[in-house]
């Protein structure tokens, strides 16, 4: 059940990023954003993931892996709820959009880092198979 749970959480985390691509640029343009601002919002997730990964790794040493992955899932859920409310914002659309993408990056990074750590600890003899690299 652990592996199925990890795969499900990782799949949902990755699919959330892909779901906004078709509709977000048109919504952002209708709110007055230009292409550069839309690109900055899209770049918020990978940049925040890059920055937060070493910090999350530190928390993995300090706290339990399950606690960190649950916290990351909560952060990702909050960011999804905030992002879904973006059409309600006229002023501050750029800042709220960027903030939610940064939160999504932190949550996604936490899920990925914790998932890999859990697989490495739970399945030390089968890491390649469990990660699908075989």
Tab-separated table of C-alpha atoms in Angstrom:
chain	number	residue	atom	x	y	z
A	1	UNK	CA	0.000	0.000	0.000
A	2	UNK	CA	2.914	2.351	0.629
A	3	UNK	CA	4.116	2.183	-2.945
A	4	UNK	CA	0.615	2.693	-4.374
A	5	UNK	CA	0.093	5.677	-2.073
A	6	UNK	CA	3.419	7.218	-3.091
A	7	UNK	CA	2.715	6.718	-6.768
A	8	UNK	CA	-0.754	8.253	-6.418
A	9	UNK	CA	0.500	11.325	-4.573
A	10	UNK	CA	3.388	11.825	-7.012
A	11	UNK	CA	1.045	11.444	-9.999
A	12	UNK	CA	-1.435	13.977	-8.643
A	13	UNK	CA	1.379	16.378	-7.801
A	14	UNK	CA	2.763	16.213	-11.339
A	15	UNK	CA	-0.615	16.357	-13.062
A	16	UNK	CA	-1.625	19.541	-11.256
A	17	UNK	CA	1.125	21.455	-13.022
A	18	UNK	CA	-0.009	20.191	-16.410
A	19	UNK	CA	-3.680	20.999	-15.888
A	20	UNK	CA	-3.199	24.764	-15.831
A	21	UNK	CA	-1.245	25.032	-19.081
A	22	UNK	CA	-4.257	25.135	-21.456
A	23	UNK	CA	-6.349	27.734	-19.666
A	24	UNK	CA	-4.041	29.910	-17.575
A	25	UNK	CA	-2.413	32.089	-20.279
A	26	UNK	CA	-5.806	33.188	-21.638
A	27	UNK	CA	-7.076	33.924	-18.138
A	28	UNK	CA	-3.929	35.893	-17.291
A	29	UNK	CA	-4.158	37.917	-20.513
A	30	UNK	CA	-7.779	38.755	-19.721
A	31	UNK	CA	-6.556	40.102	-16.366
A	32	UNK	CA	-4.046	42.362	-18.126
A	33	UNK	CA	-0.823	40.360	-17.795
A	34	UNK	CA	1.711	40.268	-20.607
A	35	UNK	CA	3.757	37.286	-21.799
A	36	UNK	CA	6.716	38.027	-19.532
A	37	UNK	CA	4.546	38.125	-16.421
A	38	UNK	CA	2.834	34.877	-17.424
A	39	UNK	CA	6.267	33.296	-17.928
A	40	UNK	CA	7.397	34.465	-14.491
A	41	UNK	CA	4.322	32.880	-12.920
A	42	UNK	CA	4.979	29.603	-14.744
A	43	UNK	CA	8.653	29.732	-13.695
A	44	UNK	CA	7.702	30.098	-10.023
A	45	UNK	CA	7.175	26.357	-9.577
A	46	UNK	CA	10.509	25.001	-10.874
A	47	UNK	CA	12.530	27.789	-9.274
A	48	UNK	CA	10.891	27.299	-5.884
A	49	UNK	CA	11.370	23.534	-6.216
A	50	UNK	CA	15.057	24.041	-6.923
A	51	UNK	CA	15.483	26.316	-3.907
A	52	UNK	CA	13.338	24.315	-1.482
A	53	UNK	CA	14.738	20.839	-2.220
A	54	UNK	CA	17.852	21.203	0.005
A	55	UNK	CA	15.732	22.725	2.769
A	56	UNK	CA	13.268	19.845	2.597
A	57	UNK	CA	16.184	17.411	2.676
A	58	UNK	CA	17.290	19.038	5.923
A	59	UNK	CA	13.788	18.583	7.361
A	60	UNK	CA	13.907	14.906	6.379
A	61	UNK	CA	16.906	14.488	8.650
A	62	UNK	CA	15.303	16.461	11.471
A	63	UNK	CA	11.734	15.107	11.242
A	64	UNK	CA	10.025	11.909	10.158
A	65	UNK	CA	9.604	11.277	6.407
A	66	UNK	CA	5.874	10.737	6.786
A	67	UNK	CA	5.448	14.039	8.598
A	68	UNK	CA	7.288	15.906	5.858
A	69	UNK	CA	5.351	14.259	3.016
A	70	UNK	CA	2.034	14.956	4.740
A	71	UNK	CA	3.071	18.577	5.308
A	72	UNK	CA	4.094	18.866	1.657
A	73	UNK	CA	0.750	17.447	0.560
A	74	UNK	CA	-1.058	19.980	2.763
A	75	UNK	CA	1.004	22.826	1.259
A	76	UNK	CA	0.209	21.590	-2.245
A	77	UNK	CA	-3.503	21.311	-1.425
A	78	UNK	CA	-3.617	24.848	-0.036
A	79	UNK	CA	-1.852	26.165	-3.133
A	80	UNK	CA	-4.339	24.380	-5.399
A	81	UNK	CA	-7.270	25.921	-3.547
A	82	UNK	CA	-5.686	29.379	-3.785
A	83	UNK	CA	-4.869	28.889	-7.456
A	84	UNK	CA	-8.437	27.857	-8.224
A	85	UNK	CA	-9.627	31.158	-6.740
A	86	UNK	CA	-7.397	33.221	-9.061
A	87	UNK	CA	-10.259	34.250	-11.390
A	88	UNK	CA	-11.743	36.166	-8.442
A	89	UNK	CA	-8.724	38.483	-8.274
A	90	UNK	CA	-8.514	41.544	-10.483
A	91	UNK	CA	-5.922	43.541	-8.594
A	92	UNK	CA	-3.056	41.466	-7.299
A	93	UNK	CA	-3.601	38.700	-9.859
A	94	UNK	CA	0.109	38.522	-10.682
A	95	UNK	CA	1.246	38.373	-7.051
A	96	UNK	CA	-1.341	35.800	-5.996
A	97	UNK	CA	-0.592	33.693	-9.083
A	98	UNK	CA	3.141	33.807	-8.419
A	99	UNK	CA	2.648	33.035	-4.710
A	100	UNK	CA	0.479	30.005	-5.455
A	101	UNK	CA	2.967	28.673	-8.020
A	102	UNK	CA	5.788	29.067	-5.486
A	103	UNK	CA	3.720	27.126	-2.929
A	104	UNK	CA	3.032	24.452	-5.537
A	105	UNK	CA	6.767	24.156	-6.145
A	106	UNK	CA	7.525	23.734	-2.451
A	107	UNK	CA	4.768	21.142	-2.043
A	108	UNK	CA	5.785	19.241	-5.165
A	109	UNK	CA	9.453	19.232	-4.170
A	110	UNK	CA	8.574	17.905	-0.737
A	111	UNK	CA	6.497	15.104	-2.212
A	112	UNK	CA	9.220	14.117	-4.675
A	113	UNK	CA	12.083	14.235	-2.154
A	114	UNK	CA	10.127	12.375	0.519
A	115	UNK	CA	8.836	9.828	-1.973
A	116	UNK	CA	12.337	9.010	-3.133
A	117	UNK	CA	13.587	8.780	0.459
A	118	UNK	CA	10.738	6.489	1.476
A	119	UNK	CA	11.341	4.195	-1.504
A	120	UNK	CA	15.075	4.066	-0.748
A	121	UNK	CA	14.448	3.092	2.885
A	122	UNK	CA	11.503	0.733	2.392
A	123	UNK	CA	12.815	-1.082	-0.698
A	124	UNK	CA	16.649	-1.041	-0.506
A	125	UNK	CA	17.069	-4.150	-2.661
A	126	UNK	CA	14.547	-3.102	-5.328
A	127	UNK	CA	15.127	0.628	-5.764
A	128	UNK	CA	15.551	0.430	-9.559
A	129	UNK	CA	12.388	-1.574	-10.028
A	130	UNK	CA	10.303	0.539	-7.666
A	131	UNK	CA	11.398	3.755	-9.342
A	132	UNK	CA	10.798	2.327	-12.790
A	133	UNK	CA	14.369	2.791	-14.001
A	134	UNK	CA	14.948	-0.895	-14.706
